[in-house]
PDB file of C-alpha atoms in Angstrom:
ATOM      1  CA  UNK A   1      -9.918  11.778  17.747  1.00 43.00           C
ATOM      2  CA  UNK A   2      -9.233  11.659  14.017  1.00 41.00           C
ATOM      3  CA  UNK A   3      -5.488  11.888  14.660  1.00 41.00           C
ATOM      4  CA  UNK A   4      -5.366   8.866  16.972  1.00 39.00           C
ATOM      5  CA  UNK A   5      -4.349   5.696  15.178  1.00 40.00           C
ATOM      6  CA  UNK A   6      -7.611   3.829  15.757  1.00 40.00           C
ATOM      7  CA  UNK A   7      -7.048   0.472  14.131  1.00 42.00           C
ATOM      8  CA  UNK A   8     -10.286  -1.444  13.757  1.00 42.00           C
ATOM      9  CA  UNK A   9     -10.998  -5.154  13.967  1.00 38.00           C
ATOM     10  CA  UNK A  10      -8.072  -7.547  14.109  1.00 38.00           C
ATOM     11  CA  UNK A  11      -5.278  -5.002  13.429  1.00 44.00           C
ATOM     12  CA  UNK A  12      -4.697  -4.072  17.078  1.00 39.00           C
ATOM     13  CA  UNK A  13      -5.004  -7.626  18.300  1.00 38.00           C
ATOM     14  CA  UNK A  14      -2.121  -9.029  16.251  1.00 45.00           C
ATOM     15  CA  UNK A  15       0.818  -7.798  18.273  1.00 43.00           C
ATOM     16  CA  UNK A  16      -0.750  -8.811  21.604  1.00 37.00           C
ATOM     17  CA  UNK A  17      -1.399 -12.292  20.231  1.00 38.00           C
ATOM     18  CA  UNK A  18       2.146 -12.697  18.965  1.00 40.00           C
ATOM     19  CA  UNK A  19       3.724 -12.889  22.291  1.00 38.00           C
ATOM     20  CA  UNK A  20       4.546  -9.959  24.508  1.00 36.00           C
ATOM     21  CA  UNK A  21       1.779 -10.860  26.961  1.00 37.00           C
ATOM     22  CA  UNK A  22       0.557  -7.273  27.143  1.00 35.00           C
ATOM     23  CA  UNK A  23      -2.810  -6.761  28.837  1.00 42.00           C
ATOM     24  CA  UNK A  24      -5.498  -4.616  27.241  1.00 35.00           C
ATOM     25  CA  UNK A  25      -4.662  -1.477  29.202  1.00 37.00           C
ATOM     26  CA  UNK A  26      -0.965  -2.005  28.584  1.00 39.00           C
ATOM     27  CA  UNK A  27      -1.557  -2.429  24.862  1.00 35.00           C
ATOM     28  CA  UNK A  28      -3.548   0.794  24.683  1.00 34.00           C
ATOM     29  CA  UNK A  29      -0.789   2.609  26.553  1.00 37.00           C
ATOM     30  CA  UNK A  30       1.868   1.228  24.215  1.00 33.00           C
ATOM     31  CA  UNK A  31      -0.036   2.253  21.108  1.00 36.00           C
ATOM     32  CA  UNK A  32      -0.812   5.728  22.381  1.00 35.00           C
ATOM     33  CA  UNK A  33       2.842   6.173  23.307  1.00 36.00           C
ATOM     34  CA  UNK A  34       3.890   4.991  19.857  1.00 37.00           C
ATOM     35  CA  UNK A  35       1.540   7.486  18.255  1.00 36.00           C
ATOM     36  CA  UNK A  36       2.284  10.563  20.321  1.00 32.00           C
ATOM     37  CA  UNK A  37       5.917  10.013  21.359  1.00 33.00           C
ATOM     38  CA  UNK A  38       7.577   8.470  18.343  1.00 33.00           C
ATOM     39  CA  UNK A  39      11.352   8.729  18.657  1.00 33.00           C
ATOM     40  CA  UNK A  40      13.531   9.487  15.661  1.00 34.00           C
ATOM     41  CA  UNK A  41      15.759   6.639  14.492  1.00 36.00           C
ATOM     42  CA  UNK A  42      18.904   7.582  12.621  1.00 32.00           C
ATOM     43  CA  UNK A  43      19.559   4.049  11.381  1.00 32.00           C
ATOM     44  CA  UNK A  44      19.191   3.787   7.624  1.00 34.00           C
ATOM     45  CA  UNK A  45      19.091   0.791   5.361  1.00 32.00           C
ATOM     46  CA  UNK A  46      21.312  -0.232   2.477  1.00 33.00           C
ATOM     47  CA  UNK A  47      19.643   1.136  -0.611  1.00 37.00           C
ATOM     48  CA  UNK A  48      19.337   4.886  -1.045  1.00 35.00           C
ATOM     49  CA  UNK A  49      16.647   6.627  -3.047  1.00 37.00           C
ATOM     50  CA  UNK A  50      15.769   4.537  -6.052  1.00 38.00           C
ATOM     51  CA  UNK A  51      17.264   5.309  -9.433  1.00 37.00           C
ATOM     52  CA  UNK A  52      14.737   7.301 -11.458  1.00 39.00           C
ATOM     53  CA  UNK A  53      12.654   5.528 -14.044  1.00 41.00           C
ATOM     54  CA  UNK A  54      12.793   6.672 -17.644  1.00 41.00           C
ATOM     55  CA  UNK A  55      11.062  10.050 -17.700  1.00 42.00           C
ATOM     56  CA  UNK A  56       9.194   9.990 -20.956  1.00 47.00           C
ATOM     57  CA  UNK A  57       5.635  10.819 -21.964  1.00 52.00           C
ATOM     58  CA  UNK A  58       3.083   8.088 -22.456  1.00 51.00           C
ATOM     59  CA  UNK A  59       3.743   6.525 -25.876  1.00 48.00           C
ATOM     60  CA  UNK A  60       1.247   8.083 -28.314  1.00 40.00           C
ATOM     61  CA  UNK A  61       0.609   4.835 -30.179  1.00 52.00           C
ATOM     62  CA  UNK A  62      -1.390   3.392 -27.277  1.00 75.00           C
ATOM     63  CA  UNK A  63      -1.256   0.492 -24.838  1.00 81.00           C
ATOM     64  CA  UNK A  64      -0.788  -2.216 -27.451  1.00 79.00           C
ATOM     65  CA  UNK A  65       2.732  -0.913 -28.105  1.00 82.00           C
ATOM     66  CA  UNK A  66       3.773  -0.906 -24.421  1.00 91.00           C
ATOM     67  CA  UNK A  67       5.729  -3.432 -22.428  1.00 91.00           C
ATOM     68  CA  UNK A  68       5.651  -4.100 -18.716  1.00 92.00           C
ATOM     69  CA  UNK A  69       7.797  -1.570 -16.881  1.00 90.00           C
ATOM     70  CA  UNK A  70       7.529   1.178 -19.492  1.00 95.00           C
ATOM     71  CA  UNK A  71       7.653   4.427 -17.526  1.00 97.00           C
ATOM     72  CA  UNK A  72       5.871   7.753 -17.546  1.00 95.00           C
ATOM     73  CA  UNK A  73       6.410  10.742 -15.234  1.00 96.00           C
ATOM     74  CA  UNK A  74       3.592  13.111 -14.343  1.00 95.00           C
ATOM     75  CA  UNK A  75       4.797  16.642 -15.176  1.00 93.00           C
ATOM     76  CA  UNK A  76       2.739  18.233 -12.378  1.00 91.00           C
ATOM     77  CA  UNK A  77       4.029  16.228  -9.408  1.00 95.00           C
ATOM     78  CA  UNK A  78       6.997  14.268 -10.734  1.00 96.00           C
ATOM     79  CA  UNK A  79       5.307  11.004  -9.739  1.00 97.00           C
ATOM     80  CA  UNK A  80       6.755   8.069 -11.691  1.00 98.00           C
ATOM     81  CA  UNK A  81       4.387   5.480 -13.109  1.00 97.00           C
ATOM     82  CA  UNK A  82       5.109   2.053 -14.592  1.00 98.00           C
ATOM     83  CA  UNK A  83       2.933   0.316 -17.158  1.00 97.00           C
ATOM     84  CA  UNK A  84       1.238  -2.972 -16.237  1.00 97.00           C
ATOM     85  CA  UNK A  85      -0.311  -4.844 -19.186  1.00 96.00           C
ATOM     86  CA  UNK A  86      -3.412  -7.046 -18.911  1.00 97.00           C
ATOM     87  CA  UNK A  87      -2.937 -10.496 -17.474  1.00 97.00           C
ATOM     88  CA  UNK A  88      -4.029 -13.142 -14.987  1.00 98.00           C
ATOM     89  CA  UNK A  89      -2.733 -14.127 -11.561  1.00 98.00           C
ATOM     90  CA  UNK A  90      -3.591 -16.236  -8.526  1.00 98.00           C
ATOM     91  CA  UNK A  91      -5.106 -13.889  -5.922  1.00 98.00           C
ATOM     92  CA  UNK A  92      -5.552 -14.633  -2.227  1.00 98.00           C
ATOM     93  CA  UNK A  93      -4.039 -17.006   0.300  1.00 97.00           C
ATOM     94  CA  UNK A  94      -5.210 -20.216   1.989  1.00 97.00           C
ATOM     95  CA  UNK A  95      -3.595 -18.937   5.209  1.00 97.00           C
ATOM     96  CA  UNK A  96      -5.529 -15.647   5.466  1.00 97.00           C
ATOM     97  CA  UNK A  97      -9.175 -15.913   6.493  1.00 96.00           C
ATOM     98  CA  UNK A  98     -10.520 -12.976   4.488  1.00 97.00           C
ATOM     99  CA  UNK A  99      -8.360 -13.840   1.436  1.00 97.00           C
ATOM    100  CA  UNK A 100      -9.848 -17.324   0.918  1.00 96.00           C
ATOM    101  CA  UNK A 101     -10.209 -18.941  -1.536  1.00 97.00           C
ATOM    102  CA  UNK A 102      -7.242 -18.549  -3.849  1.00 97.00           C
ATOM    103  CA  UNK A 103      -8.693 -17.862  -7.291  1.00 97.00           C
ATOM    104  CA  UNK A 104      -7.639 -16.838 -10.760  1.00 98.00           C
ATOM    105  CA  UNK A 105      -8.236 -13.142 -11.397  1.00 98.00           C
ATOM    106  CA  UNK A 106      -8.107 -11.650 -14.870  1.00 98.00           C
ATOM    107  CA  UNK A 107      -7.069  -8.008 -15.295  1.00 98.00           C
ATOM    108  CA  UNK A 108      -8.511  -7.170 -18.698  1.00 97.00           C
ATOM    109  CA  UNK A 109      -7.031  -3.700 -19.224  1.00 96.00           C
ATOM    110  CA  UNK A 110      -3.536  -2.394 -18.765  1.00 96.00           C
ATOM    111  CA  UNK A 111      -2.966   0.504 -16.379  1.00 97.00           C
ATOM    112  CA  UNK A 112      -0.273   2.744 -14.931  1.00 97.00           C
ATOM    113  CA  UNK A 113       0.714   2.350 -11.275  1.00 98.00           C
ATOM    114  CA  UNK A 114       2.916   4.597  -9.167  1.00 98.00           C
ATOM    115  CA  UNK A 115       6.423   3.190  -8.853  1.00 98.00           C
ATOM    116  CA  UNK A 116       6.545   4.654  -5.335  1.00 98.00           C
ATOM    117  CA  UNK A 117       4.128   5.705  -2.633  1.00 98.00           C
ATOM    118  CA  UNK A 118       3.053   9.359  -2.945  1.00 98.00           C
ATOM    119  CA  UNK A 119       5.570  11.555  -1.136  1.00 98.00           C
ATOM    120  CA  UNK A 120       4.960  14.636   0.955  1.00 98.00           C
ATOM    121  CA  UNK A 121       6.546  16.826  -1.732  1.00 98.00           C
ATOM    122  CA  UNK A 122       4.184  15.401  -4.363  1.00 98.00           C
ATOM    123  CA  UNK A 123       1.143  15.860  -2.135  1.00 98.00           C
ATOM    124  CA  UNK A 124       2.217  19.452  -1.480  1.00 98.00           C
ATOM    125  CA  UNK A 125       2.535  20.132  -5.226  1.00 96.00           C
ATOM    126  CA  UNK A 126      -1.215  19.525  -5.542  1.00 97.00           C
ATOM    127  CA  UNK A 127      -2.659  20.699  -2.228  1.00 97.00           C
ATOM    128  CA  UNK A 128      -0.118  23.230  -0.944  1.00 97.00           C
ATOM    129  CA  UNK A 129       0.383  21.266   2.282  1.00 96.00           C
ATOM    130  CA  UNK A 130       1.719  17.915   3.437  1.00 94.00           C
ATOM    131  CA  UNK A 131       0.103  16.623   6.642  1.00 95.00           C
ATOM    132  CA  UNK A 132       2.343  13.938   8.150  1.00 98.00           C
ATOM    133  CA  UNK A 133       3.681  12.892  11.547  1.00 98.00           C
ATOM    134  CA  UNK A 134       7.140  12.185  10.120  1.00 98.00           C
ATOM    135  CA  UNK A 135       8.359  15.178   8.132  1.00 98.00           C
ATOM    136  CA  UNK A 136      10.419  14.943   4.960  1.00 98.00           C
ATOM    137  CA  UNK A 137       9.854  15.603   1.265  1.00 98.00           C
ATOM    138  CA  UNK A 138      10.893  12.076   0.262  1.00 98.00           C
ATOM    139  CA  UNK A 139       8.893  10.367   3.004  1.00 98.00           C
ATOM    140  CA  UNK A 140       5.460   9.001   2.120  1.00 98.00           C
ATOM    141  CA  UNK A 141       2.600  11.304   2.942  1.00 98.00           C
ATOM    142  CA  UNK A 142       0.490  10.023   5.871  1.00 98.00           C
ATOM    143  CA  UNK A 143      -2.064  11.407   8.314  1.00 97.00           C
ATOM    144  CA  UNK A 144      -4.418  11.489   5.334  1.00 97.00           C
ATOM    145  CA  UNK A 145      -7.917  10.079   5.198  1.00 96.00           C
ATOM    146  CA  UNK A 146      -9.671   8.361   2.330  1.00 96.00           C
ATOM    147  CA  UNK A 147     -11.682  11.543   1.871  1.00 95.00           C
ATOM    148  CA  UNK A 148      -8.440  13.545   1.650  1.00 97.00           C
ATOM    149  CA  UNK A 149      -7.187  11.164  -1.034  1.00 98.00           C
ATOM    150  CA  UNK A 150     -10.391  11.525  -3.045  1.00 97.00           C
ATOM    151  CA  UNK A 151      -9.982  15.313  -2.938  1.00 97.00           C
ATOM    152  CA  UNK A 152      -6.285  15.036  -3.891  1.00 97.00           C
ATOM    153  CA  UNK A 153      -7.154  12.920  -6.938  1.00 98.00           C
ATOM    154  CA  UNK A 154      -9.864  15.347  -8.071  1.00 97.00           C
ATOM    155  CA  UNK A 155      -7.434  18.260  -7.861  1.00 97.00           C
ATOM    156  CA  UNK A 156      -4.675  16.344  -9.625  1.00 97.00           C
ATOM    157  CA  UNK A 157      -6.979  15.321 -12.456  1.00 96.00           C
ATOM    158  CA  UNK A 158      -8.014  18.954 -12.905  1.00 96.00           C
ATOM    159  CA  UNK A 159      -4.362  20.071 -13.128  1.00 93.00           C
ATOM    160  CA  UNK A 160      -2.933  17.612 -15.640  1.00 75.00           C
ATOM    161  CA  UNK A 161      -3.588  14.712 -17.959  1.00 77.00           C
ATOM    162  CA  UNK A 162      -6.418  13.169 -15.908  1.00 92.00           C
ATOM    163  CA  UNK A 163      -7.203   9.519 -15.362  1.00 96.00           C
ATOM    164  CA  UNK A 164      -5.620   9.313 -11.888  1.00 97.00           C
ATOM    165  CA  UNK A 165      -7.400   7.061  -9.398  1.00 98.00           C
ATOM    166  CA  UNK A 166      -6.887   4.532  -6.624  1.00 98.00           C
ATOM    167  CA  UNK A 167      -6.045   0.989  -7.701  1.00 98.00           C
ATOM    168  CA  UNK A 168      -8.512  -1.775  -7.004  1.00 98.00           C
ATOM    169  CA  UNK A 169      -7.181  -4.286  -4.513  1.00 98.00           C
ATOM    170  CA  UNK A 170      -7.003  -6.863  -7.317  1.00 98.00           C
ATOM    171  CA  UNK A 171      -4.792  -4.501  -9.338  1.00 98.00           C
ATOM    172  CA  UNK A 172      -2.705  -3.803  -6.233  1.00 98.00           C
ATOM    173  CA  UNK A 173      -2.070  -7.483  -5.524  1.00 98.00           C
ATOM    174  CA  UNK A 174      -1.375  -8.174  -9.216  1.00 98.00           C
ATOM    175  CA  UNK A 175       1.350  -5.507  -9.152  1.00 98.00           C
ATOM    176  CA  UNK A 176       2.684  -6.571  -5.750  1.00 98.00           C
ATOM    177  CA  UNK A 177       3.013 -10.232  -6.692  1.00 98.00           C
ATOM    178  CA  UNK A 178       4.664  -9.445 -10.043  1.00 98.00           C
ATOM    179  CA  UNK A 179       4.217 -13.028 -11.154  1.00 97.00           C
ATOM    180  CA  UNK A 180       4.995 -14.649  -7.783  1.00 98.00           C
ATOM    181  CA  UNK A 181       2.776 -16.963  -5.739  1.00 98.00           C
ATOM    182  CA  UNK A 182       4.822 -16.706  -2.525  1.00 98.00           C
ATOM    183  CA  UNK A 183       3.878 -14.921   0.704  1.00 98.00           C
ATOM    184  CA  UNK A 184       5.852 -11.820  -0.308  1.00 98.00           C
ATOM    185  CA  UNK A 185       7.153 -10.598  -3.632  1.00 98.00           C
ATOM    186  CA  UNK A 186      10.633 -11.573  -2.342  1.00 98.00           C
ATOM    187  CA  UNK A 187       9.694 -15.138  -1.321  1.00 98.00           C
ATOM    188  CA  UNK A 188       8.165 -16.846   1.708  1.00 98.00           C
ATOM    189  CA  UNK A 189      10.076 -14.964   4.413  1.00 98.00           C
ATOM    190  CA  UNK A 190      10.575 -11.316   5.314  1.00 98.00           C
ATOM    191  CA  UNK A 191      13.010  -9.494   7.600  1.00 98.00           C
ATOM    192  CA  UNK A 192      13.509  -5.786   8.180  1.00 98.00           C
ATOM    193  CA  UNK A 193      16.422  -5.541   5.756  1.00 98.00           C
ATOM    194  CA  UNK A 194      13.821  -6.073   3.017  1.00 98.00           C
ATOM    195  CA  UNK A 195      10.988  -3.809   4.168  1.00 98.00           C
ATOM    196  CA  UNK A 196      10.047  -1.264   6.825  1.00 98.00           C
ATOM    197  CA  UNK A 197       7.970  -3.026   9.504  1.00 98.00           C
ATOM    198  CA  UNK A 198       8.388  -4.061  13.145  1.00 98.00           C
ATOM    199  CA  UNK A 199      11.495  -6.198  12.704  1.00 98.00           C
ATOM    200  CA  UNK A 200      10.957  -7.840  16.098  1.00 98.00           C
ATOM    201  CA  UNK A 201       8.294  -9.931  14.352  1.00 98.00           C
ATOM    202  CA  UNK A 202       9.696 -11.272  11.052  1.00 98.00           C
ATOM    203  CA  UNK A 203       8.097 -14.053   9.010  1.00 98.00           C
ATOM    204  CA  UNK A 204       9.011 -17.451   7.637  1.00 98.00           C
ATOM    205  CA  UNK A 205      12.021 -18.181   9.834  1.00 98.00           C
ATOM    206  CA  UNK A 206      13.720 -14.840   9.131  1.00 98.00           C
ATOM    207  CA  UNK A 207      15.897 -13.350  11.859  1.00 98.00           C
ATOM    208  CA  UNK A 208      14.705 -10.586  14.161  1.00 98.00           C
ATOM    209  CA  UNK A 209      15.750  -7.165  12.985  1.00 98.00           C
ATOM    210  CA  UNK A 210      15.451  -3.459  13.580  1.00 98.00           C
ATOM    211  CA  UNK A 211      12.166  -1.721  14.402  1.00 98.00           C
ATOM    212  CA  UNK A 212      12.591   1.797  12.994  1.00 98.00           C
ATOM    213  CA  UNK A 213       9.379   3.199  14.546  1.00 98.00           C
ATOM    214  CA  UNK A 214       8.813   5.579  11.644  1.00 98.00           C
ATOM    215  CA  UNK A 215       8.409   5.784   7.887  1.00 98.00           C
ATOM    216  CA  UNK A 216      11.410   5.625   5.555  1.00 98.00           C
ATOM    217  CA  UNK A 217      12.073   7.546   2.311  1.00 98.00           C
ATOM    218  CA  UNK A 218      10.311   5.908  -0.615  1.00 98.00           C
ATOM    219  CA  UNK A 219      12.560   3.587  -2.590  1.00 98.00           C
ATOM    220  CA  UNK A 220      14.747   2.686   0.402  1.00 98.00           C
ATOM    221  CA  UNK A 221      14.436  -1.057  -0.240  1.00 98.00           C
ATOM    222  CA  UNK A 222      14.909  -3.136  -3.348  1.00 97.00           C
ATOM    223  CA  UNK A 223      11.950  -3.287  -5.751  1.00 98.00           C
ATOM    224  CA  UNK A 224       9.975  -6.298  -6.862  1.00 98.00           C
ATOM    225  CA  UNK A 225      10.677  -7.785 -10.282  1.00 97.00           C
ATOM    226  CA  UNK A 226       8.317  -5.332 -11.984  1.00 98.00           C
ATOM    227  CA  UNK A 227      10.128  -2.329 -10.524  1.00 98.00           C
ATOM    228  CA  UNK A 228       7.713  -1.267  -7.751  1.00 98.00           C
ATOM    229  CA  UNK A 229       9.022  -0.207  -4.329  1.00 98.00           C
ATOM    230  CA  UNK A 230       7.705  -0.450  -0.763  1.00 98.00           C
ATOM    231  CA  UNK A 231       4.728  -2.702  -1.441  1.00 98.00           C
ATOM    232  CA  UNK A 232       5.496  -4.436   1.862  1.00 98.00           C
ATOM    233  CA  UNK A 233       5.539  -2.110   4.875  1.00 98.00           C
ATOM    234  CA  UNK A 234       6.291   1.623   5.221  1.00 98.00           C
ATOM    235  CA  UNK A 235       2.648   2.774   4.980  1.00 98.00           C
ATOM    236  CA  UNK A 236      -0.619   1.020   4.272  1.00 98.00           C
ATOM    237  CA  UNK A 237      -1.791   1.838   0.753  1.00 98.00           C
ATOM    238  CA  UNK A 238      -5.403   2.731   0.095  1.00 98.00           C
ATOM    239  CA  UNK A 239      -7.462   0.917  -2.524  1.00 98.00           C
ATOM    240  CA  UNK A 240     -10.743   1.884  -4.149  1.00 98.00           C
ATOM    241  CA  UNK A 241     -12.708  -1.153  -2.887  1.00 98.00           C
ATOM    242  CA  UNK A 242     -15.127  -1.237  -0.011  1.00 98.00           C
ATOM    243  CA  UNK A 243     -14.133  -3.920   2.488  1.00 98.00           C
ATOM    244  CA  UNK A 244     -16.120  -7.126   2.966  1.00 97.00           C
ATOM    245  CA  UNK A 245     -14.357 -10.072   4.667  1.00 96.00           C
ATOM    246  CA  UNK A 246     -16.480 -12.539   2.674  1.00 95.00           C
ATOM    247  CA  UNK A 247     -16.484 -10.772  -0.689  1.00 95.00           C
ATOM    248  CA  UNK A 248     -14.154 -13.177  -2.450  1.00 93.00           C
ATOM    249  CA  UNK A 249     -15.827 -16.307  -1.059  1.00 94.00           C
ATOM    250  CA  UNK A 250     -18.802 -15.680  -3.327  1.00 91.00           C
ATOM    251  CA  UNK A 251     -16.906 -14.578  -6.442  1.00 94.00           C
ATOM    252  CA  UNK A 252     -16.661 -16.722  -9.584  1.00 95.00           C
ATOM    253  CA  UNK A 253     -13.432 -18.487 -10.463  1.00 96.00           C
ATOM    254  CA  UNK A 254     -11.954 -17.236 -12.704  1.00 97.00           C
ATOM    255  CA  UNK A 255     -12.934 -13.700 -11.717  1.00 97.00           C
ATOM    256  CA  UNK A 256     -12.769 -10.776 -14.108  1.00 98.00           C
ATOM    257  CA  UNK A 257     -11.763  -7.300 -12.885  1.00 98.00           C
ATOM    258  CA  UNK A 258     -13.268  -7.447  -9.364  1.00 97.00           C
ATOM    259  CA  UNK A 259     -13.971  -4.029  -7.868  1.00 96.00           C
ATOM    260  CA  UNK A 260     -15.274  -4.957  -4.416  1.00 96.00           C
ATOM    261  CA  UNK A 261     -18.785  -4.466  -2.981  1.00 96.00           C
ATOM    262  CA  UNK A 262     -20.886  -1.544  -4.154  1.00 94.00           C
ATOM    263  CA  UNK A 263     -20.878   0.051  -0.685  1.00 95.00           C
ATOM    264  CA  UNK A 264     -19.773  -0.456   2.893  1.00 96.00           C
ATOM    265  CA  UNK A 265     -18.473   1.206   6.048  1.00 97.00           C
ATOM    266  CA  UNK A 266     -14.770   0.501   5.579  1.00 97.00           C
ATOM    267  CA  UNK A 267     -12.382   0.773   2.649  1.00 97.00           C
ATOM    268  CA  UNK A 268      -9.571  -1.649   1.826  1.00 98.00           C
ATOM    269  CA  UNK A 269      -5.912  -0.971   2.596  1.00 98.00           C
ATOM    270  CA  UNK A 270      -3.006  -3.157   1.539  1.00 98.00           C
ATOM    271  CA  UNK A 271       0.668  -3.842   2.221  1.00 98.00           C
ATOM    272  CA  UNK A 272       1.177  -3.196   5.925  1.00 98.00           C
ATOM    273  CA  UNK A 273       3.106  -0.351   7.528  1.00 98.00           C
ATOM    274  CA  UNK A 274       6.128   0.608   9.628  1.00 98.00           C
ATOM    275  CA  UNK A 275       4.331  -0.352  12.839  1.00 98.00           C
ATOM    276  CA  UNK A 276       2.971  -3.732  11.713  1.00 98.00           C
ATOM    277  CA  UNK A 277       4.333  -7.251  12.061  1.00 98.00           C
ATOM    278  CA  UNK A 278       5.547  -9.093   8.964  1.00 98.00           C
ATOM    279  CA  UNK A 279       2.545 -11.348   8.451  1.00 97.00           C
ATOM    280  CA  UNK A 280       0.350  -8.248   8.081  1.00 98.00           C
ATOM    281  CA  UNK A 281       2.595  -7.160   5.197  1.00 98.00           C
ATOM    282  CA  UNK A 282       2.025 -10.258   3.041  1.00 98.00           C
ATOM    283  CA  UNK A 283       1.017  -9.886  -0.605  1.00 98.00           C
ATOM    284  CA  UNK A 284      -2.503 -11.200   0.070  1.00 98.00           C
ATOM    285  CA  UNK A 285      -3.050  -9.563   3.496  1.00 98.00           C
ATOM    286  CA  UNK A 286      -6.103  -7.303   3.673  1.00 98.00           C
ATOM    287  CA  UNK A 287      -7.073  -4.652   6.173  1.00 97.00           C
ATOM    288  CA  UNK A 288      -9.760  -1.991   6.496  1.00 97.00           C
ATOM    289  CA  UNK A 289     -10.007   1.670   7.442  1.00 95.00           C
ATOM    290  CA  UNK A 290     -12.683   4.264   8.119  1.00 96.00           C
ATOM    291  CA  UNK A 291     -12.571   6.741   5.204  1.00 95.00           C
ATOM    292  CA  UNK A 292     -12.930   9.808   7.431  1.00 95.00           C
ATOM    293  CA  UNK A 293     -10.093   9.048   9.854  1.00 94.00           C
ATOM    294  CA  UNK A 294      -6.415   9.973   9.554  1.00 96.00           C
ATOM    295  CA  UNK A 295      -3.568   7.676  10.589  1.00 93.00           C
ATOM    296  CA  UNK A 296       0.197   8.074  10.705  1.00 97.00           C
ATOM    297  CA  UNK A 297       0.632   4.663   9.117  1.00 97.00           C
ATOM    298  CA  UNK A 298      -1.630   5.051   6.071  1.00 97.00           C
ATOM    299  CA  UNK A 299      -0.584   6.560   2.757  1.00 98.00           C
ATOM    300  CA  UNK A 300      -1.374   6.096  -0.897  1.00 98.00           C
ATOM    301  CA  UNK A 301      -0.025   4.871  -4.235  1.00 98.00           C
ATOM    302  CA  UNK A 302      -1.932   6.095  -7.286  1.00 98.00           C
ATOM    303  CA  UNK A 303      -3.013   4.285 -10.405  1.00 98.00           C
ATOM    304  CA  UNK A 304      -3.833   5.913 -13.726  1.00 97.00           C
ATOM    305  CA  UNK A 305      -6.206   4.611 -16.367  1.00 94.00           C
ATOM    306  CA  UNK A 306      -5.315   4.788 -20.027  1.00 78.00           C
ATOM    307  CA  UNK A 307      -6.576   8.102 -21.419  1.00 57.00           C
TER     308      UNK A 307
END
């Protein structure tokens, strides 16, 4: 059961509501077929693997000397991280029920964030294996649970410099927006030339496009203005927060370093995936997952605290 893509809550309902007129049994059949009989798609998109960031150690003089986009590469896995300094941004969306209200969020400490989603090769460097439905060293690792990610981070911290962790969802959205207030980091529309999602359902007047039905190599699309790739689509990215649809309705404005509720049944995931429609890939869109389950559309992007 853990290998079946069991989307909870509103995630499964979106595509039926958008307009194919599929009945409940038909929808279940479509999703099971998509999970167990995914066809390869040889179509690729314009940009190849992203140019590597500067591979240099963390500057010894500390965060005060760093600028946004400064890069560091983990010597154990080769994961590239970019520096994000402290700052404030407008978090949330008036058009997303569980992202209301829009509020000012202050990120008080700078942090490193993975320039790319964790790949299968990088996961294998720590665990010795790479569980994924779609095989390829440069593809994002998937078929991993939140518990698997916690174990991966513990092992990685024991092997190297330490400080690796999941980003909070506030940190994730801060990095995704990169100073923008639009629906996506690219603007208020999205088509499948910009991100890996179900291109039959674009957003903001964009034209229909290709539905690749699988993950794509990390860095296949252009980055946002801060240099981060694949924040919209490809795989959902896990955050450290527990999910509460009403959490932000009761938060102060401005809000300082929110970390989510102290407990819960579901954890937060962000960014949408290859199988989602465009509006589920928006910068402020939130979803939830059961930490013990594994999905072929959920992966991870790591953060690292200043050591």
